[in-house]
mmCIF file of C-alpha atoms in Angstrom:
data_model
loop_
_atom_site.group_PDB
_atom_site.id
_atom_site.type_symbol
_atom_site.label_atom_id
_atom_site.label_comp_id
_atom_site.label_asym_id
_atom_site.label_seq_id
_atom_site.Cartn_x
_atom_site.Cartn_y
_atom_site.Cartn_z
ATOM 1 C CA UNK S 18 -60.065 190.404 -29.513
ATOM 2 C CA UNK S 19 -59.875 186.643 -29.119
ATOM 3 C CA UNK S 20 -57.017 185.662 -26.799
ATOM 4 C CA UNK S 21 -55.803 182.114 -26.144
ATOM 5 C CA UNK S 22 -53.424 181.441 -23.261
ATOM 6 C CA UNK S 23 -51.703 178.060 -22.903
ATOM 7 C CA UNK S 24 -50.921 177.378 -19.246
ATOM 8 C CA UNK S 25 -49.929 174.408 -17.136
ATOM 9 C CA UNK S 26 -53.066 174.967 -15.060
ATOM 10 C CA UNK S 27 -55.452 177.809 -14.378
ATOM 11 C CA UNK S 28 -57.512 175.876 -11.845
ATOM 12 C CA UNK S 29 -54.632 174.725 -9.638
ATOM 13 C CA UNK S 30 -52.174 176.852 -7.684
ATOM 14 C CA UNK S 31 -50.601 173.798 -5.999
ATOM 15 C CA UNK S 32 -46.885 174.634 -6.350
ATOM 16 C CA UNK S 33 -47.873 176.661 -9.400
ATOM 17 C CA UNK S 34 -47.364 180.339 -8.707
ATOM 18 C CA UNK S 35 -48.005 181.410 -12.286
ATOM 19 C CA UNK S 36 -51.693 180.668 -11.757
ATOM 20 C CA UNK S 37 -51.902 183.608 -9.331
ATOM 21 C CA UNK S 38 -51.067 186.325 -11.858
ATOM 22 C CA UNK S 39 -52.675 184.519 -14.761
ATOM 23 C CA UNK S 40 -56.059 184.442 -13.070
ATOM 24 C CA UNK S 41 -55.916 188.157 -12.395
ATOM 25 C CA UNK S 42 -54.789 189.280 -15.826
ATOM 26 C CA UNK S 43 -57.222 187.010 -17.703
ATOM 27 C CA UNK S 44 -60.052 188.246 -15.495
ATOM 28 C CA UNK S 45 -59.045 191.820 -16.334
ATOM 29 C CA UNK S 46 -59.028 191.126 -20.070
ATOM 30 C CA UNK S 47 -62.459 189.478 -19.835
ATOM 31 C CA UNK S 48 -63.798 192.512 -17.943
ATOM 32 C CA UNK S 49 -62.679 194.670 -20.874
ATOM 33 C CA UNK S 50 -64.754 192.637 -23.287
ATOM 34 C CA UNK S 51 -62.116 190.344 -24.776
ATOM 35 C CA UNK S 52 -62.899 186.714 -25.623
ATOM 36 C CA UNK S 53 -60.390 184.837 -23.471
ATOM 37 C CA UNK S 54 -59.725 181.091 -23.387
ATOM 38 C CA UNK S 55 -57.239 179.312 -21.142
ATOM 39 C CA UNK S 56 -55.948 175.991 -22.458
ATOM 40 C CA UNK S 57 -54.360 173.477 -20.120
ATOM 41 C CA UNK S 58 -53.187 169.903 -20.693
ATOM 42 C CA UNK S 59 -55.063 166.897 -19.443
ATOM 43 C CA UNK S 60 -53.416 165.408 -16.344
ATOM 44 C CA UNK S 61 -51.490 168.551 -15.350
ATOM 45 C CA UNK S 62 -49.353 167.485 -12.390
ATOM 46 C CA UNK S 63 -50.220 170.546 -10.287
ATOM 47 C CA UNK S 64 -53.936 169.819 -10.563
ATOM 48 C CA UNK S 65 -53.402 166.106 -9.975
ATOM 49 C CA UNK S 66 -51.489 166.819 -6.758
ATOM 50 C CA UNK S 67 -54.180 169.227 -5.575
ATOM 51 C CA UNK S 68 -56.963 166.736 -6.237
ATOM 52 C CA UNK S 69 -54.949 163.909 -4.695
ATOM 53 C CA UNK S 70 -54.441 165.858 -1.473
ATOM 54 C CA UNK S 71 -57.769 167.693 -1.180
ATOM 55 C CA UNK S 72 -60.241 166.312 -3.706
ATOM 56 C CA UNK S 73 -62.679 168.508 -5.615
ATOM 57 C CA UNK S 74 -63.138 170.650 -2.507
ATOM 58 C CA UNK S 75 -59.627 171.917 -3.075
ATOM 59 C CA UNK S 76 -60.973 173.884 -6.045
ATOM 60 C CA UNK S 77 -63.791 175.576 -4.122
ATOM 61 C CA UNK S 78 -61.839 178.733 -3.236
ATOM 62 C CA UNK S 79 -60.736 179.270 -6.841
ATOM 63 C CA UNK S 80 -64.199 178.666 -8.258
ATOM 64 C CA UNK S 81 -65.803 180.996 -5.736
ATOM 65 C CA UNK S 82 -63.289 183.827 -6.247
ATOM 66 C CA UNK S 83 -63.073 183.569 -10.049
ATOM 67 C CA UNK S 84 -66.504 182.530 -11.363
ATOM 68 C CA UNK S 85 -65.811 184.073 -14.790
ATOM 69 C CA UNK S 86 -62.769 181.870 -15.413
ATOM 70 C CA UNK S 87 -62.616 178.354 -16.804
ATOM 71 C CA UNK S 88 -60.179 176.214 -18.763
ATOM 72 C CA UNK S 89 -60.375 174.187 -21.929
ATOM 73 C CA UNK S 90 -58.565 170.932 -21.169
ATOM 74 C CA UNK S 91 -56.846 169.335 -24.146
ATOM 75 C CA UNK S 92 -55.604 165.778 -24.462
ATOM 76 C CA UNK S 93 -52.101 164.736 -25.361
ATOM 77 C CA UNK S 94 -51.967 164.671 -29.135
ATOM 78 C CA UNK S 95 -54.720 167.263 -29.601
ATOM 79 C CA UNK S 96 -54.523 169.213 -32.849
ATOM 80 C CA UNK S 97 -53.011 172.635 -31.992
ATOM 81 C CA UNK S 98 -54.540 174.039 -35.206
ATOM 82 C CA UNK S 99 -57.962 173.570 -33.643
ATOM 83 C CA UNK S 100 -56.859 175.038 -30.303
ATOM 84 C CA UNK S 101 -55.680 178.319 -31.853
ATOM 85 C CA UNK S 102 -58.410 178.553 -34.490
ATOM 86 C CA UNK S 103 -59.776 182.081 -34.725
ATOM 87 C CA UNK S 104 -57.424 183.541 -32.121
ATOM 88 C CA UNK S 105 -55.996 187.040 -32.548
ATOM 89 C CA UNK S 106 -53.402 186.593 -29.800
ATOM 90 C CA UNK S 107 -51.838 183.378 -28.525
ATOM 91 C CA UNK S 108 -49.609 183.293 -25.446
ATOM 92 C CA UNK S 109 -47.735 180.129 -24.494
ATOM 93 C CA UNK S 110 -46.235 179.699 -21.031
ATOM 94 C CA UNK S 111 -42.826 178.057 -20.642
ATOM 95 C CA UNK S 112 -44.197 175.196 -18.498
ATOM 96 C CA UNK S 113 -45.799 173.662 -21.590
ATOM 97 C CA UNK S 114 -44.379 170.649 -23.391
ATOM 98 C CA UNK S 115 -41.634 171.489 -25.913
ATOM 99 C CA UNK S 116 -43.587 169.692 -28.653
ATOM 100 C CA UNK S 117 -46.637 171.910 -28.112
ATOM 101 C CA UNK S 118 -44.514 175.071 -27.975
ATOM 102 C CA UNK S 119 -42.878 174.099 -31.269
ATOM 103 C CA UNK S 120 -46.143 173.078 -32.947
ATOM 104 C CA UNK S 121 -47.858 176.394 -32.202
ATOM 105 C CA UNK S 122 -44.778 178.240 -33.437
ATOM 106 C CA UNK S 123 -44.875 176.237 -36.665
ATOM 107 C CA UNK S 124 -48.509 177.236 -37.234
ATOM 108 C CA UNK S 125 -47.553 180.882 -36.879
ATOM 109 C CA UNK S 126 -44.548 180.460 -39.201
ATOM 110 C CA UNK S 127 -46.802 178.953 -41.865
ATOM 111 C CA UNK S 128 -48.852 182.121 -41.892
ATOM 112 C CA UNK S 129 -51.059 181.807 -38.815
ATOM 113 C CA UNK S 130 -53.012 185.049 -38.515
ATOM 114 C CA UNK S 131 -52.362 185.671 -34.828
ATOM 115 C CA UNK S 132 -49.737 187.342 -32.690
ATOM 116 C CA UNK S 133 -47.717 184.680 -30.857
ATOM 117 C CA UNK S 134 -45.893 185.350 -27.589
ATOM 118 C CA UNK S 135 -43.806 183.126 -25.315
ATOM 119 C CA UNK S 136 -44.228 183.846 -21.576
ATOM 120 C CA UNK S 137 -41.310 183.105 -19.239
ATOM 121 C CA UNK S 138 -41.915 183.394 -15.491
ATOM 122 C CA UNK S 139 -39.103 181.233 -14.128
ATOM 123 C CA UNK S 140 -35.371 181.227 -13.469
ATOM 124 C CA UNK S 141 -34.583 178.316 -15.772
ATOM 125 C CA UNK S 142 -33.080 180.649 -18.372
ATOM 126 C CA UNK S 143 -30.149 181.015 -15.971
ATOM 127 C CA UNK S 144 -30.439 177.931 -13.742
ATOM 128 C CA UNK S 145 -30.994 175.509 -16.632
ATOM 129 C CA UNK S 146 -30.510 177.495 -19.852
ATOM 130 C CA UNK S 147 -30.276 174.427 -22.068
ATOM 131 C CA UNK S 148 -33.871 173.538 -21.128
ATOM 132 C CA UNK S 149 -35.152 176.903 -22.344
ATOM 133 C CA UNK S 150 -32.899 177.121 -25.400
ATOM 134 C CA UNK S 151 -34.126 173.688 -26.460
ATOM 135 C CA UNK S 152 -37.562 175.225 -27.134
ATOM 136 C CA UNK S 153 -38.169 176.014 -30.790
ATOM 137 C CA UNK S 154 -39.294 179.640 -30.633
ATOM 138 C CA UNK S 155 -38.413 180.448 -34.235
ATOM 139 C CA UNK S 156 -42.046 181.089 -35.134
ATOM 140 C CA UNK S 157 -42.763 183.380 -32.189
ATOM 141 C CA UNK S 158 -43.272 187.119 -32.547
ATOM 142 C CA UNK S 159 -41.874 187.948 -29.145
ATOM 143 C CA UNK S 160 -41.157 187.021 -25.535
ATOM 144 C CA UNK S 161 -42.769 188.251 -22.327
ATOM 145 C CA UNK S 162 -40.219 187.989 -19.483
ATOM 146 C CA UNK S 163 -41.188 188.663 -15.883
ATOM 147 C CA UNK S 164 -38.139 190.752 -15.053
ATOM 148 C CA UNK S 165 -35.637 193.014 -16.786
ATOM 149 C CA UNK S 166 -32.673 190.789 -15.935
ATOM 150 C CA UNK S 167 -34.498 187.897 -17.592
ATOM 151 C CA UNK S 168 -35.231 190.091 -20.610
ATOM 152 C CA UNK S 169 -31.498 190.745 -20.852
ATOM 153 C CA UNK S 170 -30.880 187.001 -21.123
ATOM 154 C CA UNK S 171 -33.227 186.834 -24.108
ATOM 155 C CA UNK S 172 -31.623 189.872 -25.720
ATOM 156 C CA UNK S 173 -28.286 188.092 -25.437
ATOM 157 C CA UNK S 174 -29.924 185.133 -27.218
ATOM 158 C CA UNK S 175 -30.922 187.339 -30.147
ATOM 159 C CA UNK S 176 -34.358 188.630 -29.110
ATOM 160 C CA UNK S 177 -33.404 192.310 -28.931
ATOM 161 C CA UNK S 178 -36.406 194.404 -29.883
ATOM 162 C CA UNK S 179 -38.716 191.413 -29.488
ATOM 163 C CA UNK S 180 -38.638 190.844 -25.716
ATOM 164 C CA UNK S 181 -40.683 192.826 -23.235
ATOM 165 C CA UNK S 182 -40.421 192.926 -19.460
ATOM 166 C CA UNK S 183 -43.880 192.021 -18.171
ATOM 167 C CA UNK S 184 -43.841 191.835 -14.409
ATOM 168 C CA UNK S 185 -46.375 189.957 -12.363
ATOM 169 C CA UNK S 186 -48.833 192.097 -10.405
ATOM 170 C CA UNK S 187 -51.661 191.999 -7.895
ATOM 171 C CA UNK S 188 -55.229 191.153 -8.795
ATOM 172 C CA UNK S 189 -56.695 193.973 -6.737
ATOM 173 C CA UNK S 190 -60.229 192.814 -7.469
ATOM 174 C CA UNK S 191 -59.480 190.016 -4.999
ATOM 175 C CA UNK S 192 -56.261 190.990 -3.209
ATOM 176 C CA UNK S 193 -57.121 193.987 -1.075
ATOM 177 C CA UNK S 194 -57.314 194.895 2.637
ATOM 178 C CA UNK S 195 -60.235 193.486 4.612
ATOM 179 C CA UNK S 196 -63.435 195.501 4.549
ATOM 180 C CA UNK S 197 -63.332 195.555 8.360
ATOM 181 C CA UNK S 198 -60.188 195.190 10.421
ATOM 182 C CA UNK S 199 -60.128 192.472 13.039
ATOM 183 C CA UNK S 200 -57.533 191.212 15.466
ATOM 184 C CA UNK S 201 -54.088 190.577 14.012
ATOM 185 C CA UNK S 202 -51.450 188.429 15.643
ATOM 186 C CA UNK S 203 -48.014 187.088 14.763
ATOM 187 C CA UNK S 204 -46.336 186.500 11.429
ATOM 188 C CA UNK S 205 -47.430 184.569 8.377
ATOM 189 C CA UNK S 206 -45.338 183.175 5.534
ATOM 190 C CA UNK S 207 -46.933 181.635 2.468
ATOM 191 C CA UNK S 208 -44.473 179.701 0.357
ATOM 192 C CA UNK S 209 -43.353 176.272 -0.743
ATOM 193 C CA UNK S 210 -40.217 174.558 0.490
ATOM 194 C CA UNK S 211 -39.221 173.699 -3.047
ATOM 195 C CA UNK S 212 -35.874 172.009 -3.563
ATOM 196 C CA UNK S 213 -34.157 173.339 -0.467
ATOM 197 C CA UNK S 214 -32.437 176.170 -2.348
ATOM 198 C CA UNK S 215 -33.198 178.699 0.406
ATOM 199 C CA UNK S 216 -33.116 176.527 3.540
ATOM 200 C CA UNK S 217 -30.427 178.542 5.284
ATOM 201 C CA UNK S 218 -32.119 181.821 4.319
ATOM 202 C CA UNK S 219 -35.448 180.707 5.774
ATOM 203 C CA UNK S 220 -33.791 179.733 9.005
ATOM 204 C CA UNK S 221 -31.752 182.951 9.247
ATOM 205 C CA UNK S 222 -34.362 185.442 8.060
ATOM 206 C CA UNK S 223 -37.631 183.884 9.194
ATOM 207 C CA UNK S 224 -37.642 181.062 11.723
ATOM 208 C CA UNK S 225 -35.044 182.388 14.158
ATOM 209 C CA UNK S 226 -35.974 186.108 13.940
ATOM 210 C CA UNK S 227 -39.651 185.310 14.534
ATOM 211 C CA UNK S 228 -38.749 183.324 17.641
ATOM 212 C CA UNK S 229 -36.274 185.963 18.876
ATOM 213 C CA UNK S 230 -38.800 188.758 18.343
ATOM 214 C CA UNK S 231 -41.409 186.854 20.321
ATOM 215 C CA UNK S 232 -43.822 186.570 17.407
ATOM 216 C CA UNK S 233 -45.783 183.444 16.537
ATOM 217 C CA UNK S 234 -45.263 182.214 12.997
ATOM 218 C CA UNK S 235 -47.719 180.376 10.756
ATOM 219 C CA UNK S 236 -46.422 178.809 7.545
ATOM 220 C CA UNK S 237 -48.496 177.645 4.579
ATOM 221 C CA UNK S 238 -47.181 175.703 1.609
ATOM 222 C CA UNK S 239 -46.365 172.334 0.079
ATOM 223 C CA UNK S 240 -43.359 170.096 -0.597
ATOM 224 C CA UNK S 241 -42.058 170.272 2.995
ATOM 225 C CA UNK S 242 -39.936 167.125 3.501
ATOM 226 C CA UNK S 243 -39.499 165.508 6.941
ATOM 227 C CA UNK S 244 -36.280 167.410 7.644
ATOM 228 C CA UNK S 245 -38.045 170.714 6.920
ATOM 229 C CA UNK S 246 -40.936 169.844 9.214
ATOM 230 C CA UNK S 247 -38.446 168.888 11.920
ATOM 231 C CA UNK S 248 -36.804 172.306 11.578
ATOM 232 C CA UNK S 249 -40.176 174.055 11.890
ATOM 233 C CA UNK S 250 -40.913 172.066 15.025
ATOM 234 C CA UNK S 251 -37.572 173.040 16.573
ATOM 235 C CA UNK S 252 -38.432 176.707 16.125
ATOM 236 C CA UNK S 253 -42.019 176.369 17.298
ATOM 237 C CA UNK S 254 -43.465 177.250 13.905
ATOM 238 C CA UNK S 255 -47.060 176.334 13.118
ATOM 239 C CA UNK S 256 -47.117 174.469 9.806
ATOM 240 C CA UNK S 257 -50.589 174.781 8.275
ATOM 241 C CA UNK S 258 -50.175 172.927 4.967
ATOM 242 C CA UNK S 259 -51.430 173.995 1.567
ATOM 243 C CA UNK S 260 -53.414 177.209 1.254
ATOM 244 C CA UNK S 261 -55.471 177.989 -1.866
ATOM 245 C CA UNK S 262 -54.107 181.246 -3.197
ATOM 246 C CA UNK S 263 -57.623 182.652 -3.341
ATOM 247 C CA UNK S 264 -57.671 182.450 0.479
ATOM 248 C CA UNK S 265 -54.424 184.363 0.957
ATOM 249 C CA UNK S 266 -56.139 187.758 1.545
ATOM 250 C CA UNK S 267 -58.166 186.480 4.504
ATOM 251 C CA UNK S 268 -55.042 184.788 5.881
ATOM 252 C CA UNK S 269 -52.954 187.958 5.599
ATOM 253 C CA UNK S 270 -55.766 189.834 7.360
ATOM 254 C CA UNK S 271 -55.330 187.735 10.522
ATOM 255 C CA UNK S 272 -51.616 188.465 10.907
ATOM 256 C CA UNK S 273 -49.504 191.417 11.971
ATOM 257 C CA UNK S 274 -46.842 191.165 9.282
ATOM 258 C CA UNK S 275 -45.207 188.919 6.687
ATOM 259 C CA UNK S 276 -41.679 188.304 5.415
ATOM 260 C CA UNK S 277 -40.255 187.997 1.904
ATOM 261 C CA UNK S 278 -37.439 185.468 1.525
ATOM 262 C CA UNK S 279 -36.515 185.391 -2.178
ATOM 263 C CA UNK S 280 -35.302 182.231 -3.798
ATOM 264 C CA UNK S 281 -31.540 182.339 -4.271
ATOM 265 C CA UNK S 282 -31.671 182.942 -8.017
ATOM 266 C CA UNK S 283 -33.790 186.079 -7.502
ATOM 267 C CA UNK S 284 -31.366 187.518 -4.964
ATOM 268 C CA UNK S 285 -28.216 186.750 -6.969
ATOM 269 C CA UNK S 286 -28.183 186.289 -10.742
ATOM 270 C CA UNK S 287 -31.753 187.477 -11.489
ATOM 271 C CA UNK S 288 -32.078 190.517 -9.208
ATOM 272 C CA UNK S 289 -35.021 192.853 -9.547
ATOM 273 C CA UNK S 290 -37.695 190.150 -9.780
ATOM 274 C CA UNK S 291 -39.811 190.292 -6.605
ATOM 275 C CA UNK S 292 -42.164 187.372 -7.445
ATOM 276 C CA UNK S 293 -45.905 187.500 -6.932
ATOM 277 C CA UNK S 294 -46.013 187.329 -3.114
ATOM 278 C CA UNK S 295 -44.638 190.864 -2.680
ATOM 279 C CA UNK S 296 -47.332 192.322 -4.937
ATOM 280 C CA UNK S 297 -50.086 190.320 -3.259
ATOM 281 C CA UNK S 298 -48.977 191.079 0.309
ATOM 282 C CA UNK S 299 -48.746 194.837 -0.247
ATOM 283 C CA UNK S 300 -52.101 194.818 -2.052
ATOM 284 C CA UNK S 301 -53.665 193.159 0.997
ATOM 285 C CA UNK S 302 -52.347 195.821 3.351
ATOM 286 C CA UNK S 303 -50.006 193.735 5.484
ATOM 287 C CA UNK S 304 -46.598 195.119 6.561
ATOM 288 C CA UNK S 305 -43.705 193.283 4.949
ATOM 289 C CA UNK S 306 -40.006 192.875 5.734
ATOM 290 C CA UNK S 307 -37.708 191.523 3.040
ATOM 291 C CA UNK S 308 -34.487 189.544 3.281
ATOM 292 C CA UNK S 309 -31.746 190.911 0.982
ATOM 293 C CA UNK S 310 -33.161 191.623 -2.442
ATOM 294 C CA UNK S 311 -32.059 194.257 -4.963
ATOM 295 C CA UNK S 312 -34.983 196.204 -6.387
ATOM 296 C CA UNK S 313 -32.850 197.075 -9.408
ATOM 297 C CA UNK S 314 -35.833 198.247 -11.468
ATOM 298 C CA UNK S 315 -37.208 200.600 -8.825
ATOM 299 C CA UNK S 316 -40.566 198.864 -8.665
ATOM 300 C CA UNK S 317 -41.106 199.901 -5.045
ATOM 301 C CA UNK S 318 -40.012 202.541 -2.561
ATOM 302 C CA UNK S 319 -37.736 200.437 -0.392
ATOM 303 C CA UNK S 320 -37.924 201.488 3.238
ATOM 304 C CA UNK S 321 -41.261 203.129 2.611
ATOM 305 C CA UNK S 322 -43.411 200.416 1.014
ATOM 306 C CA UNK S 323 -41.647 197.662 2.987
ATOM 307 C CA UNK S 324 -38.686 197.253 5.304
ATOM 308 C CA UNK S 325 -35.489 195.349 4.549
ATOM 309 C CA UNK S 326 -32.978 193.439 6.657
ATOM 310 C CA UNK S 327 -29.369 192.712 5.720
ATOM 311 C CA UNK S 328 -29.019 189.792 8.124
ATOM 312 C CA UNK S 329 -30.886 187.793 10.720
ATOM 313 C CA UNK S 330 -30.123 190.194 13.556
ATOM 314 C CA UNK S 331 -31.503 193.139 11.620
ATOM 315 C CA UNK S 332 -34.561 191.094 10.666
ATOM 316 C CA UNK S 333 -35.210 190.509 14.361
ATOM 317 C CA UNK S 334 -34.922 194.242 15.037
ATOM 318 C CA UNK S 335 -37.281 195.111 12.200
ATOM 319 C CA UNK S 336 -39.862 192.600 13.389
ATOM 320 C CA UNK S 337 -39.608 193.993 16.913
ATOM 321 C CA UNK S 338 -40.206 197.496 15.523
ATOM 322 C CA UNK S 339 -43.315 196.326 13.700
ATOM 323 C CA UNK S 340 -44.555 194.528 16.783
ATOM 324 C CA UNK S 341 -44.253 197.624 18.952
ATOM 325 C CA UNK S 342 -45.075 200.487 16.584
ATOM 326 C CA UNK S 343 -48.629 200.691 15.149
ATOM 327 C CA UNK S 344 -47.791 203.983 13.410
ATOM 328 C CA UNK S 345 -44.980 202.275 11.491
ATOM 329 C CA UNK S 346 -47.320 199.473 10.481
ATOM 330 C CA UNK S 347 -49.916 201.972 9.312
ATOM 331 C CA UNK S 348 -47.367 203.960 7.298
ATOM 332 C CA UNK S 349 -46.064 200.863 5.521
ATOM 333 C CA UNK S 350 -49.585 199.701 4.714
ATOM 334 C CA UNK S 351 -50.605 203.052 3.230
ATOM 335 C CA UNK S 352 -47.422 203.424 1.204
ATOM 336 C CA UNK S 353 -47.469 199.872 -0.103
ATOM 337 C CA UNK S 354 -51.102 200.159 -1.173
ATOM 338 C CA UNK S 355 -50.398 203.423 -2.967
ATOM 339 C CA UNK S 356 -47.568 201.876 -4.969
ATOM 340 C CA UNK S 357 -49.560 198.790 -5.915
ATOM 341 C CA UNK S 358 -52.643 200.716 -6.952
ATOM 342 C CA UNK S 359 -50.691 203.247 -8.996
ATOM 343 C CA UNK S 360 -48.285 200.871 -10.777
ATOM 344 C CA UNK S 361 -48.719 197.166 -10.145
ATOM 345 C CA UNK S 362 -52.241 195.893 -10.684
ATOM 346 C CA UNK S 363 -53.385 193.334 -13.232
ATOM 347 C CA UNK S 364 -55.109 196.268 -14.917
ATOM 348 C CA UNK S 365 -51.716 197.864 -15.521
ATOM 349 C CA UNK S 366 -50.375 194.605 -16.931
ATOM 350 C CA UNK S 367 -53.375 194.230 -19.233
ATOM 351 C CA UNK S 368 -52.632 197.716 -20.565
ATOM 352 C CA UNK S 369 -49.008 196.716 -21.156
ATOM 353 C CA UNK S 370 -49.948 193.502 -22.927
ATOM 354 C CA UNK S 371 -52.435 195.211 -25.238
ATOM 355 C CA UNK S 372 -49.836 197.872 -26.097
ATOM 356 C CA UNK S 373 -47.320 195.132 -26.999
ATOM 357 C CA UNK S 374 -49.874 193.395 -29.216
ATOM 358 C CA UNK S 375 -50.758 196.689 -30.897
ATOM 359 C CA UNK S 376 -47.107 197.361 -31.628
ATOM 360 C CA UNK S 377 -46.581 193.896 -33.086
ATOM 361 C CA UNK S 378 -49.701 194.289 -35.201
ATOM 362 C CA UNK S 379 -48.510 197.595 -36.656
ATOM 363 C CA UNK S 380 -46.852 197.748 -40.075
ATOM 364 C CA UNK S 381 -43.110 196.990 -39.986
ATOM 365 C CA UNK S 382 -42.150 200.582 -40.804
ATOM 366 C CA UNK S 383 -44.038 201.856 -37.761
ATOM 367 C CA UNK S 384 -42.653 199.110 -35.475
ATOM 368 C CA UNK S 385 -39.087 200.099 -36.378
ATOM 369 C CA UNK S 386 -39.535 203.576 -34.901
ATOM 370 C CA UNK S 387 -41.756 202.621 -31.976
#
């Protein structure tokens, strides 16, 4: 099958978390013999920021880890008819320009012989619904939403029967425990500061508990304003700057544990969406403690795959337990790996995607009873 995926960027993960999962699932589809092309716009801001900060060397980790992947860069005003020519499946991510999203939908509506899916991996459907509803999706066959609560939003908008929950997952070809264990020390947190929507949560569930538990803390990420850096300095946190996602496994391997601090939307009005870091951390075999987050879909075995903390004091206690108890660390690692490998790999998501495409390709009478 020929598959075309329209992304903001495949090459850059600079403040672009969708690239993490996309790389893994496209690699999986290629390994199964599918003809896969990633299309990304010329001048993508994520890539421009990466190159501005780190130059071409900033792409070395991606190129080394994913040699089978590459992107077709298209210019503003490119003919979308040419971009989708010959494709059996076209998937368009919600970070694309509204005009492109509409144009590809119009091609499908005019009789384009491909299955067309819209892929939503963000909270804008609830944080800025007008931005999503402004997209012309009338020509699309269906929606891939990265959490059941997000799927519910689309069902409310009239997509019942044409929206599928398609969670992110770990690329276990790259995200796995180290071949040989070395020394591990302190905590690590990989995440961007963003727009300050979880400042108090980071302070309460990460910075202060790490200090109180007597554990060093290394932080990697971008978009940390001066006031954020000042806060890190007050707590004695080591800020390490941007980390290519392809280097996350080796970084996890040097640390004792990590912490999940969900963005506010994923702990309140879009519960059940863990985001990619949980999948990647567990796949790499690092113990994890999560701030309050409702696993409403039962993706994991809470308390067995990872620990939780209801407040900062409990987070401190959980980190102290991990620091002192190697058997607890080992149990969490083994359980987390088992869950990832049995349910949440990019291989599983490729299976799900191909099943969705098969259903949409079936005659209408069969789809109605599927």
